[in-house]
PDB file of C-alpha atoms and ligand atoms in Angstrom:
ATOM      1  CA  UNK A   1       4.384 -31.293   5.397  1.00 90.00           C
ATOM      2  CA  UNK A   2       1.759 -33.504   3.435  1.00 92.00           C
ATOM      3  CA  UNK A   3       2.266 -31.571   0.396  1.00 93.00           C
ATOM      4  CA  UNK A   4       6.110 -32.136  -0.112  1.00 95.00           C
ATOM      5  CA  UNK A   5       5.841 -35.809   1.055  1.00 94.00           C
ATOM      6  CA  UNK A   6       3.405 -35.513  -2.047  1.00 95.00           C
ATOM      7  CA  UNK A   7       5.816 -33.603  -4.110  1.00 95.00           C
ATOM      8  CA  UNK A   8       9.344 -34.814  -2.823  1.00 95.00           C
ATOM      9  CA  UNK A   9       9.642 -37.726  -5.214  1.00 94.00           C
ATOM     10  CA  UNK A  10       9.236 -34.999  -8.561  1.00 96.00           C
ATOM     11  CA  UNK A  11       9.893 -31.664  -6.784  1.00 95.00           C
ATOM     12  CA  UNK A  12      12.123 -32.721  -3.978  1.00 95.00           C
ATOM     13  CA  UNK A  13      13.844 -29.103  -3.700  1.00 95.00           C
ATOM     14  CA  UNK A  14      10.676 -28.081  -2.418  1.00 95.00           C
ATOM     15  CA  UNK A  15      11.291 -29.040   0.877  1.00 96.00           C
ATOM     16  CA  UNK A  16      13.937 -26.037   0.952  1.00 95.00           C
ATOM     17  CA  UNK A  17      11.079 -23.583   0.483  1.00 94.00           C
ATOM     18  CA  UNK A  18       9.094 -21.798   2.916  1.00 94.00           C
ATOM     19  CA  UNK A  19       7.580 -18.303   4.518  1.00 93.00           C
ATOM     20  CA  UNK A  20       7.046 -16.541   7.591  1.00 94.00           C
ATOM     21  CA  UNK A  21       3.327 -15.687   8.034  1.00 95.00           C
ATOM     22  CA  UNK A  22       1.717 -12.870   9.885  1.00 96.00           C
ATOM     23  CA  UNK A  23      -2.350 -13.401  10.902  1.00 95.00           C
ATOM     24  CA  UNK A  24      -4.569 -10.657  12.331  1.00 95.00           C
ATOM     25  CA  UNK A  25      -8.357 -11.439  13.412  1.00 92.00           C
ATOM     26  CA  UNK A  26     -10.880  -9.357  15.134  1.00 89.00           C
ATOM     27  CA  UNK A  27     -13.459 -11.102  16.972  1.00 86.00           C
ATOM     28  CA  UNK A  28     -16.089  -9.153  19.894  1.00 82.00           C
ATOM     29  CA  UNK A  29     -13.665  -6.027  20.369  1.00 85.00           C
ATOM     30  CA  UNK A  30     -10.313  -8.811  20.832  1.00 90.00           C
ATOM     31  CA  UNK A  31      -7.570  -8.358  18.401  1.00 93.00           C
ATOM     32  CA  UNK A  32      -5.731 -11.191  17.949  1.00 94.00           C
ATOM     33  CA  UNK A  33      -2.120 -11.493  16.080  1.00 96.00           C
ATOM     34  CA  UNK A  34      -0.869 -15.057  15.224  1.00 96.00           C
ATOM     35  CA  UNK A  35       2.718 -14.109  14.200  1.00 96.00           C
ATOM     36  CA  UNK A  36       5.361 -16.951  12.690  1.00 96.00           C
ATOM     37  CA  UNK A  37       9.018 -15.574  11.114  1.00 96.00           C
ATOM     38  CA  UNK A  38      10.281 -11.889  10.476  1.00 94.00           C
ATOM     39  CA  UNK A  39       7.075 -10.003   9.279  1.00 96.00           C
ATOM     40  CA  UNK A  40       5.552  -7.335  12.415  1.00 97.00           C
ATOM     41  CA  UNK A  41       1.967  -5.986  13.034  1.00 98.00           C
ATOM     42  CA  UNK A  42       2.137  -2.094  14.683  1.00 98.00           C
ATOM     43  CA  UNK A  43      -1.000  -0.723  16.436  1.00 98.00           C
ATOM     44  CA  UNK A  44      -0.951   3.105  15.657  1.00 98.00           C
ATOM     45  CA  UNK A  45      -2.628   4.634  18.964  1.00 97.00           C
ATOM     46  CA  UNK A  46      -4.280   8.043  19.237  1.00 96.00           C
ATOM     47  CA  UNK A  47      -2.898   9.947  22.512  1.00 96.00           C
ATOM     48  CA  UNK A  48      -5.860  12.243  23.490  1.00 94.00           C
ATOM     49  CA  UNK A  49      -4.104  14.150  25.062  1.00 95.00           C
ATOM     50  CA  UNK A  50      -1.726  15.912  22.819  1.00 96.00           C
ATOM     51  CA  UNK A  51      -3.132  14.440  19.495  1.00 95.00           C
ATOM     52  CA  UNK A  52      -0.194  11.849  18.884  1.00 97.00           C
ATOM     53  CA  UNK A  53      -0.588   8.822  17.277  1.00 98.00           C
ATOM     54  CA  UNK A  54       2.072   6.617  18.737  1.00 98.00           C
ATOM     55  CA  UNK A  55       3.314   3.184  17.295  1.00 98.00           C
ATOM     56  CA  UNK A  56       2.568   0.029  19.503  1.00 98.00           C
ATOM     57  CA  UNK A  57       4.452  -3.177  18.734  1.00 98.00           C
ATOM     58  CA  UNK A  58       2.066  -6.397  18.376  1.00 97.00           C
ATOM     59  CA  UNK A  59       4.778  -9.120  17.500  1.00 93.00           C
ATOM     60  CA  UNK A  60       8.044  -9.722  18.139  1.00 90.00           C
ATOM     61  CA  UNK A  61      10.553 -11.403  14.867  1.00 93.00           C
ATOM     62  CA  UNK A  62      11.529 -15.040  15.093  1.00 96.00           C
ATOM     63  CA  UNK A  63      15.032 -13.753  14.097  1.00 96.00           C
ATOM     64  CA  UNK A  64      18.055 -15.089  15.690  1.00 97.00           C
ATOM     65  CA  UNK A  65      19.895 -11.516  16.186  1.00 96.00           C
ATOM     66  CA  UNK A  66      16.880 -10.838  18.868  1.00 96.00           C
ATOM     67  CA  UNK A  67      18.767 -12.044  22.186  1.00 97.00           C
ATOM     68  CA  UNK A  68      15.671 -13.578  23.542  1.00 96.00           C
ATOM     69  CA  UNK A  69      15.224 -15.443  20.262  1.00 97.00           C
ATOM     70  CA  UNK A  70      18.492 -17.314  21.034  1.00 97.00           C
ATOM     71  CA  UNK A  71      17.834 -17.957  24.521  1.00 97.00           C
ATOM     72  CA  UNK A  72      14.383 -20.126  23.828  1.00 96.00           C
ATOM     73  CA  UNK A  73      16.609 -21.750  20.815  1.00 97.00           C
ATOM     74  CA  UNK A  74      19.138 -22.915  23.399  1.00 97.00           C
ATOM     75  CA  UNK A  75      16.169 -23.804  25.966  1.00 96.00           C
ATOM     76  CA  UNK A  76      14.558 -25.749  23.351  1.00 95.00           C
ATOM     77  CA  UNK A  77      17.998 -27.475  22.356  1.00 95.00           C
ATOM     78  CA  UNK A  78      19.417 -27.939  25.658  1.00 95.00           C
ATOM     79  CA  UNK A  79      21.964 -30.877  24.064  1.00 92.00           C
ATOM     80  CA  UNK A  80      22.996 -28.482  20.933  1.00 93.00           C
ATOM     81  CA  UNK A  81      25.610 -25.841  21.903  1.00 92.00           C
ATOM     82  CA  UNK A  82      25.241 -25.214  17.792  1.00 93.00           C
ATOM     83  CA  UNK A  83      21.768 -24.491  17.736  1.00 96.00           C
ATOM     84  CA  UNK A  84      22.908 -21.001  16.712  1.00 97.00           C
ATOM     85  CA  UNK A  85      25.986 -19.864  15.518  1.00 96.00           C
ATOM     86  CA  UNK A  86      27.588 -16.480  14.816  1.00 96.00           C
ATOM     87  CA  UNK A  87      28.753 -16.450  11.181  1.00 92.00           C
ATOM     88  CA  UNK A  88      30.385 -12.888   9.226  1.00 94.00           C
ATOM     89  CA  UNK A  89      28.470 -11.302  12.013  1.00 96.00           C
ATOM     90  CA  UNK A  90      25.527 -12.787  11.380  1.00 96.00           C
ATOM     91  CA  UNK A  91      23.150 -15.131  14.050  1.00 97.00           C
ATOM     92  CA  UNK A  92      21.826 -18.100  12.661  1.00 96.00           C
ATOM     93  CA  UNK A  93      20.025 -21.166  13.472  1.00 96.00           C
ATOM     94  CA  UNK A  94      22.479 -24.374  12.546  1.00 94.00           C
ATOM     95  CA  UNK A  95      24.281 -21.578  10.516  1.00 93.00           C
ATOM     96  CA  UNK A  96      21.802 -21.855   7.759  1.00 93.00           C
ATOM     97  CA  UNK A  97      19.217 -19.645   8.417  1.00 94.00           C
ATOM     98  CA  UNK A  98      18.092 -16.236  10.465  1.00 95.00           C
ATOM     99  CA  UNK A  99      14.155 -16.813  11.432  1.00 96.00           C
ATOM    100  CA  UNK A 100      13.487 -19.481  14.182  1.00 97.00           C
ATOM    101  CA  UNK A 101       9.828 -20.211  13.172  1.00 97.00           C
ATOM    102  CA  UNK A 102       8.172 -20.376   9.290  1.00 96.00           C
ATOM    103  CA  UNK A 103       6.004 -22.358   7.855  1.00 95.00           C
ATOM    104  CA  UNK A 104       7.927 -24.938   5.328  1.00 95.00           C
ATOM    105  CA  UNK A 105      11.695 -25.499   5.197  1.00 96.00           C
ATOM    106  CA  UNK A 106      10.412 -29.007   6.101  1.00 96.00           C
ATOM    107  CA  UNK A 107      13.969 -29.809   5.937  1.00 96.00           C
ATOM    108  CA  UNK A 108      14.815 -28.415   8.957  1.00 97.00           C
ATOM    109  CA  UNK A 109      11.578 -30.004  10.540  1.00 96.00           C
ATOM    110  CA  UNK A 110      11.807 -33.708   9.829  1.00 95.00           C
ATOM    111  CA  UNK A 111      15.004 -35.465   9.387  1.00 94.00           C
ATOM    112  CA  UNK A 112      13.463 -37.453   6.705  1.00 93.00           C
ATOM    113  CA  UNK A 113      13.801 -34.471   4.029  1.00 95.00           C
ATOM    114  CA  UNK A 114      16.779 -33.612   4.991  1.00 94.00           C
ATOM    115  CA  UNK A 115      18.843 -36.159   2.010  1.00 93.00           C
ATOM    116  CA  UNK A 116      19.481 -36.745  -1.339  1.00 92.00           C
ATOM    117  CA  UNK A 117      17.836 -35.245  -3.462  1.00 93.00           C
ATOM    118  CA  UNK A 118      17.658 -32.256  -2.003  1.00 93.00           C
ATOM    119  CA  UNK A 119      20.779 -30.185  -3.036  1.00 93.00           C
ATOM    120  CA  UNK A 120      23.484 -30.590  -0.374  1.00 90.00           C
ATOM    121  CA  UNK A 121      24.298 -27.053   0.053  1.00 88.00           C
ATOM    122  CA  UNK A 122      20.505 -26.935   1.644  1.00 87.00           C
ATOM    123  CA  UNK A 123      21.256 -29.942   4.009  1.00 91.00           C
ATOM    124  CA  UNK A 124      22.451 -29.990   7.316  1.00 91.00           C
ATOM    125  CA  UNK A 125      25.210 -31.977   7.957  1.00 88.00           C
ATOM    126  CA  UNK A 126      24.634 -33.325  11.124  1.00 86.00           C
ATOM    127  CA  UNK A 127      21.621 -36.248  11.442  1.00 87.00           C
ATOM    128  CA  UNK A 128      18.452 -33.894  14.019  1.00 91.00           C
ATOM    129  CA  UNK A 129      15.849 -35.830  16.379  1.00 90.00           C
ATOM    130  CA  UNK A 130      13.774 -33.097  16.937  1.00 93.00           C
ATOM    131  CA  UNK A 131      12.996 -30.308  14.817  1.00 96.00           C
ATOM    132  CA  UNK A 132      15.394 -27.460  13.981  1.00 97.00           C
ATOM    133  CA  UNK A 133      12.531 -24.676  13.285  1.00 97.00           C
ATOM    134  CA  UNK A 134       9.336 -24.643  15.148  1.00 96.00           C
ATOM    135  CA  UNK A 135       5.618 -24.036  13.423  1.00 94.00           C
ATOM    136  CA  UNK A 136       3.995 -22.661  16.572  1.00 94.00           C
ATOM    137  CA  UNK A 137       3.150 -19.295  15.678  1.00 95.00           C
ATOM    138  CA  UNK A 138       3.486 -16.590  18.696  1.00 95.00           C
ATOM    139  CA  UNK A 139      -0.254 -14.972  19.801  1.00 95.00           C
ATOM    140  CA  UNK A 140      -0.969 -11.517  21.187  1.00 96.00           C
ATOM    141  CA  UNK A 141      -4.448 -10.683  22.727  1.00 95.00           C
ATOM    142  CA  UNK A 142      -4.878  -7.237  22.348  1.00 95.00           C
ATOM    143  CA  UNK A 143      -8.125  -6.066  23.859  1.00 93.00           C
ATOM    144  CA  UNK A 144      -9.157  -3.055  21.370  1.00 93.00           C
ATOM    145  CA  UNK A 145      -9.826   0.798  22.774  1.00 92.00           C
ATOM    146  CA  UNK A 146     -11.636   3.478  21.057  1.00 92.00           C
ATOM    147  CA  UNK A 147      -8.325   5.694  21.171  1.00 95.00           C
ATOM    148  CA  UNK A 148      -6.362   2.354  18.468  1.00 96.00           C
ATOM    149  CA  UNK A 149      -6.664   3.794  15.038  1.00 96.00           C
ATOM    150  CA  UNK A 150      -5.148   1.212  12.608  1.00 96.00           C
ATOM    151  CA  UNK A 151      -2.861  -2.123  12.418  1.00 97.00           C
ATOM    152  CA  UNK A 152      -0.047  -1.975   9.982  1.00 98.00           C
ATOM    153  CA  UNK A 153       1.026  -5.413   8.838  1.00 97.00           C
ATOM    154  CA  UNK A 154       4.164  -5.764   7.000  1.00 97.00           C
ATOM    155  CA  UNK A 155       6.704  -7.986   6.014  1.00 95.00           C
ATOM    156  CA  UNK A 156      10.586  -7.268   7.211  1.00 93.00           C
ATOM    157  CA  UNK A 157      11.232  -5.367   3.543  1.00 93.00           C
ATOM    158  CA  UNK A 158       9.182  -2.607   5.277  1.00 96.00           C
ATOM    159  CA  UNK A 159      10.867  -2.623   8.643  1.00 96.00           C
ATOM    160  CA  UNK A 160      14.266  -2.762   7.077  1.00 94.00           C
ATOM    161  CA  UNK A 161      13.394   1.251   5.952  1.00 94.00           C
ATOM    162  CA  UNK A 162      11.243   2.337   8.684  1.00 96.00           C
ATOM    163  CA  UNK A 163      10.970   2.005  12.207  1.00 97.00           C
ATOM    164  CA  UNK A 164       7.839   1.322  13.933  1.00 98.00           C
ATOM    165  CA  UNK A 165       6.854   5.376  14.555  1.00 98.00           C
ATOM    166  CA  UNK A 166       7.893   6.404  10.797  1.00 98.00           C
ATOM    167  CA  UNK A 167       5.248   4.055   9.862  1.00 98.00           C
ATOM    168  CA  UNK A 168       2.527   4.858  12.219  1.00 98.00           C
ATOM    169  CA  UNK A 169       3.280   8.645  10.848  1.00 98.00           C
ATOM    170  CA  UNK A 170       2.823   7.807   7.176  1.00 97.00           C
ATOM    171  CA  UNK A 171      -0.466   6.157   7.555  1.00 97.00           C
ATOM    172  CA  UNK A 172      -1.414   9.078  10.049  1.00 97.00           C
ATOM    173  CA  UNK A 173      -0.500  11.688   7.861  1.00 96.00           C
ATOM    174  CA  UNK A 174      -2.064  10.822   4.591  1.00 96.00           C
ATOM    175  CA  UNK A 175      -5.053   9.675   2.486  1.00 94.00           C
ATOM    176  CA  UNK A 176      -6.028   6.208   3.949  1.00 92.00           C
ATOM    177  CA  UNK A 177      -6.864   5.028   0.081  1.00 91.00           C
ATOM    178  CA  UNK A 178      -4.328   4.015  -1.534  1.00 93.00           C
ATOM    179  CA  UNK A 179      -2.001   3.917   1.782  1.00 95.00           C
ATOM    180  CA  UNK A 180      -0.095   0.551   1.859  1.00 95.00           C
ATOM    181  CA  UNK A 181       0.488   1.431  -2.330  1.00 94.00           C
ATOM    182  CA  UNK A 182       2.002   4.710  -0.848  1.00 95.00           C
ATOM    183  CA  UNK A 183       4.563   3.198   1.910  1.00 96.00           C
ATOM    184  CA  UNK A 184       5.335   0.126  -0.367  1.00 94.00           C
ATOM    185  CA  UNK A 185       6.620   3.095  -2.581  1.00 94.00           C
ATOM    186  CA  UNK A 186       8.221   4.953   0.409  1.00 95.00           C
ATOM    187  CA  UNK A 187      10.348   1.865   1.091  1.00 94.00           C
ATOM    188  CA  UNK A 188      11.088   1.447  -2.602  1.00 93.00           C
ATOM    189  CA  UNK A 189      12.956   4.961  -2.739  1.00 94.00           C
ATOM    190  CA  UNK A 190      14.535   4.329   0.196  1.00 93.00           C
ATOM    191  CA  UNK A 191      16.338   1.284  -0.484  1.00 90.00           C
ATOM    192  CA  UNK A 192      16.656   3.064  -3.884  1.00 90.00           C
ATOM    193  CA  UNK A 193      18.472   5.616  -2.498  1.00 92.00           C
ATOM    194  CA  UNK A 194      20.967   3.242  -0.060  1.00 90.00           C
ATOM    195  CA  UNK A 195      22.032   2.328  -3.452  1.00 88.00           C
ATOM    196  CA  UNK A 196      22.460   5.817  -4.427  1.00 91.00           C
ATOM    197  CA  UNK A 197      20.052   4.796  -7.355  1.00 89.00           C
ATOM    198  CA  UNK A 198      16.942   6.678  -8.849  1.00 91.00           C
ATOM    199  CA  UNK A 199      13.657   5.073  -7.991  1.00 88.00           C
ATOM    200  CA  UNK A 200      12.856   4.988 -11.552  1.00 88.00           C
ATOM    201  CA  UNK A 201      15.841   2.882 -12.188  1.00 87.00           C
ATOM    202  CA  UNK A 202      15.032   0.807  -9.435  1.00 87.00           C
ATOM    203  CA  UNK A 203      11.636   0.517 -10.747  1.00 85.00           C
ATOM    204  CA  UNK A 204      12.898  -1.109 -14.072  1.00 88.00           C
ATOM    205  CA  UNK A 205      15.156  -4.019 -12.733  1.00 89.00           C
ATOM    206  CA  UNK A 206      13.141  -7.361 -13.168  1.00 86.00           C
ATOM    207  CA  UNK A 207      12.004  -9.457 -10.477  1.00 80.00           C
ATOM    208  CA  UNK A 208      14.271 -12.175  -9.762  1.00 81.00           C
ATOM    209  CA  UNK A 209      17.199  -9.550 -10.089  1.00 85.00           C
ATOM    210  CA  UNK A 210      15.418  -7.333  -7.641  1.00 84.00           C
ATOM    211  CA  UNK A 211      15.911  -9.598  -4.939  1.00 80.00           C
ATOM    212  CA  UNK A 212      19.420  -8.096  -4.940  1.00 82.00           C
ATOM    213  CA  UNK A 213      18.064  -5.049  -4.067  1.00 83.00           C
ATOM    214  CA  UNK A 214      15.364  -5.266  -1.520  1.00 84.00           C
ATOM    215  CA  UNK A 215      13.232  -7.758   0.177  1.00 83.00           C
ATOM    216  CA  UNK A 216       9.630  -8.764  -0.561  1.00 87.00           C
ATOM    217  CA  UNK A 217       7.600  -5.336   0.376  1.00 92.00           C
ATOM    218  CA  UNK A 218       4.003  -6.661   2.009  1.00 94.00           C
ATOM    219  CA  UNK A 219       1.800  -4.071   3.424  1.00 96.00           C
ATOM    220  CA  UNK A 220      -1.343  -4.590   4.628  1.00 96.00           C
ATOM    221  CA  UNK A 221      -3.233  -1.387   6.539  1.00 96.00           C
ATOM    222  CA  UNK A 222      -6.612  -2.163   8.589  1.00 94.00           C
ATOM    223  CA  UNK A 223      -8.237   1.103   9.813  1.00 94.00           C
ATOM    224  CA  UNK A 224     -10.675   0.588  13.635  1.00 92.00           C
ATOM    225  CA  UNK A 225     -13.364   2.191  13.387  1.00 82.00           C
ATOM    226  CA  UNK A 226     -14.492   1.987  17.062  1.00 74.00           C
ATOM    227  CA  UNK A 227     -18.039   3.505  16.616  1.00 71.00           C
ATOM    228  CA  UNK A 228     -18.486   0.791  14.032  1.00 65.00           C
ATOM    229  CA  UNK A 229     -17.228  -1.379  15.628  1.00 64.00           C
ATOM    230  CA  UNK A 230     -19.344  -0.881  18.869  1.00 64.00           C
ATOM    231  CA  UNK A 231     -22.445  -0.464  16.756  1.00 62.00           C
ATOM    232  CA  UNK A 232     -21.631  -3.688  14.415  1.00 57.00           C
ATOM    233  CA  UNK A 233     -24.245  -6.067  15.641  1.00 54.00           C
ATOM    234  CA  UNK A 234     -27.005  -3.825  14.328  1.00 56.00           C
ATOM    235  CA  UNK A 235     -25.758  -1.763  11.979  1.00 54.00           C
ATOM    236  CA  UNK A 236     -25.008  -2.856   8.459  1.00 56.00           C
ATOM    237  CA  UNK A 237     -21.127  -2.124   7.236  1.00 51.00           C
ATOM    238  CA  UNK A 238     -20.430  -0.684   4.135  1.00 52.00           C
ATOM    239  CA  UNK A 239     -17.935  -2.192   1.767  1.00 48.00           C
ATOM    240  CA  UNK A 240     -14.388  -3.364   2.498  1.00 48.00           C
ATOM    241  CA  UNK A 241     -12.632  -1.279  -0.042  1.00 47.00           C
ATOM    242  CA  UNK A 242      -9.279  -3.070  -1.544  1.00 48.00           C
ATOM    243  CA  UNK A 243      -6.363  -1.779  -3.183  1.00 48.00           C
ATOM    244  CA  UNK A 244      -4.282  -4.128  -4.501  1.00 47.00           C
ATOM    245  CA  UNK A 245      -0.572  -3.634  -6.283  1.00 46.00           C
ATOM    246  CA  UNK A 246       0.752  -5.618  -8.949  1.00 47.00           C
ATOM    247  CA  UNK A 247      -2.501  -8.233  -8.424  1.00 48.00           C
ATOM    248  CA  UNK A 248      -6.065  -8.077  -9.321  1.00 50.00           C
ATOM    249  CA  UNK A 249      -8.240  -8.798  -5.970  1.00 49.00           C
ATOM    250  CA  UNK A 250     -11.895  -9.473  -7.186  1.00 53.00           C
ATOM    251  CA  UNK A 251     -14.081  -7.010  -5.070  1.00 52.00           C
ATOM    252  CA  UNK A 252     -15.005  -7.456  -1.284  1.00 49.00           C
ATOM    253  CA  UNK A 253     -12.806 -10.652  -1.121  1.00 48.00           C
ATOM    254  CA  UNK A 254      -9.668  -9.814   0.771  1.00 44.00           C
ATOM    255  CA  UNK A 255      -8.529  -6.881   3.323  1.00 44.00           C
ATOM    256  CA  UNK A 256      -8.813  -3.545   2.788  1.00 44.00           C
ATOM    257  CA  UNK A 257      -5.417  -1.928   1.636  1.00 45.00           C
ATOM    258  CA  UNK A 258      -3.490  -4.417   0.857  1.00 45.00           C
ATOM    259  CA  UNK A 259      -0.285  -4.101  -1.728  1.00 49.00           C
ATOM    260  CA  UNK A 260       2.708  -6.537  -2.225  1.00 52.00           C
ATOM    261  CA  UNK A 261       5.853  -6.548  -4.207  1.00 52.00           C
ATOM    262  CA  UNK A 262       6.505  -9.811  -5.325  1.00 48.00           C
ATOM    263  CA  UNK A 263      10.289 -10.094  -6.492  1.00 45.00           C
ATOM    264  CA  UNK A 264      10.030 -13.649  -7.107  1.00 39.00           C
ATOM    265  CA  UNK A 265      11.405 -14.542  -3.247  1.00 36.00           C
ATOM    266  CA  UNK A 266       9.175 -16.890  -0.992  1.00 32.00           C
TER     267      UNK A 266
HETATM  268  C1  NAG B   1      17.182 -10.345  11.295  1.00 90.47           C
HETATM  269  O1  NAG B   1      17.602  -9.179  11.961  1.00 90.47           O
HETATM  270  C2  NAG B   1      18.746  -8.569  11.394  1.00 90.47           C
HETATM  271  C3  NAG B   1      19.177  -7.449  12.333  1.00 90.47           C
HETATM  272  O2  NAG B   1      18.127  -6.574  12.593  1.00 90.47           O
HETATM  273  C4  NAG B   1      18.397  -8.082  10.003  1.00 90.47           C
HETATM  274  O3  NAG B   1      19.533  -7.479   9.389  1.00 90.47           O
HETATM  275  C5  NAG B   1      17.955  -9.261   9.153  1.00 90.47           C
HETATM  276  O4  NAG B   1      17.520  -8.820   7.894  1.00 90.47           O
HETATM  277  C6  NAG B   1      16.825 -10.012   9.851  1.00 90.47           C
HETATM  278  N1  NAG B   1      16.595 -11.229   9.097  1.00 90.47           N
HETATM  279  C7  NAG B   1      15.410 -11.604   8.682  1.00 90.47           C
HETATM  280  C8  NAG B   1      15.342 -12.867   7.898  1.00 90.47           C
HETATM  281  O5  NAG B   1      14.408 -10.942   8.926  1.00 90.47           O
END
């Protein structure tokens, strides 16, 4: 909010831009999972007994086609009827946009940026009181057990291909390096192939023309290690290795696994 009151008199369309955000931390054994907008976290869980890893939701979407994501937008906009509205089959909040929580689009936070400049086919039409979009993120506790295996974070490019279990299954059933690089890809042929296209052809479209194609693809895998994790007070850990696509990450500085494709999209 500071920064495009900073910005809004040279760079006012930047109060049209924003992001969902997805947080994880670990802290004594607690797993906690801040979650804002359309990206999900998935536990994968070892069943001892019959070997199964099974896929555990962590987060739920901030997306207007979840019923329950409609009903708190009416609750919270009791004199609105319009807070969301059905449009070519698709739910969205004042008929502009599909998530119900971000960070940014401080234009549909405070009335103030919602004017000239900014271009009018961003504006609502209708003067707001109180916020349209909320900045509250959601927050699971998860108390961790030897038997959870690994977090999958992702971004709704990944979901759009796979459902929670066919990504649990990937990570379970293959080399952990290089993993989130190897379901990025996954998802890549997929929505190459729902365009009856060859990855390879997919592969060579540039990135603002891309966005055509698929959605932003962030992956982020975090193995448990649960005798680590028990022992971590007095033993010393060895190295976070990171695996980064498309960006350089300078060693031991960000998660382990981590990939992106960055089409050029918030
Ligand atoms: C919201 O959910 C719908 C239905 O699952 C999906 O098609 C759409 O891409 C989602 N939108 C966002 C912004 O995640």
């Amino acid at each position: 909010m500071s920064l495009v009151s900073q910005l809004w008199s040279i760079s006012p369309q930047i109060a049209a831009v924003g992001s969902c955000c997805l947080v994880g931390v670990i802290c004594n054994g607690t797993l906690y999972i801040a979650n804002l907008g359309d990206s999900r976290a998935v536990l994968g869980r070892l069943v001892k007994a019959t070997g199964e890893v099974l896929a555990m939701q962590l987060s739920t979407e901030h997306n207007a086609s979840i019923e329950s994501i409609r009903q708190e937008l009416y609750s919270m906009h009791p004199d609105d009827s319009n807070i969301v509205v059905l449009k070519h089959n698709v739910w969205r909040v004042k008929g502009i946009i599909q998530i119900s929580r971000c960070i940014g689009d401080v234009y549909l936070k405070k009335a103030e940026f919602n004017r000239e400049p900014l271009y009018a086919k961003f504006r609502v039409p209708q003067p707001f009181k109180r916020p349209i979009l909320s900045s509250e993120p959601s927050i699971l506790v998860h108390q961790l057990q030897p038997q959870d295996q690994f977090i999958i974070f992702a971004s709704d490019g990944l979901w759009e291909h796979f459902s929670n279990q066919e990504a649990v299954d990937i990570v379970q059933n293959n080399p952990r390096a290089g993993i989130a690089r190897r379901m990025v890809k996954t998802a890549l042929k997929a929505a190459a192939k729902k365009r009856e296209m060859r990855y390879s052809d997919l592969n060579k479209i540039d990135r603002g023309v891309r966005r055509h194609f698929h959605d932003d693809i962030t992956v982020i895998v975090v193995f448990l290690d649960s005798n680590l994790m028990s022992r971590a007070s007095t033993v010393k850990f060895p190295g976070i290795s990171v695996r980064g696509g498309g960006v350089s990450i300078p060693h031991n500085t960000l998660a382990p696994f981590t990939t992106t494709t960055d089409n050029g999209g918030t």
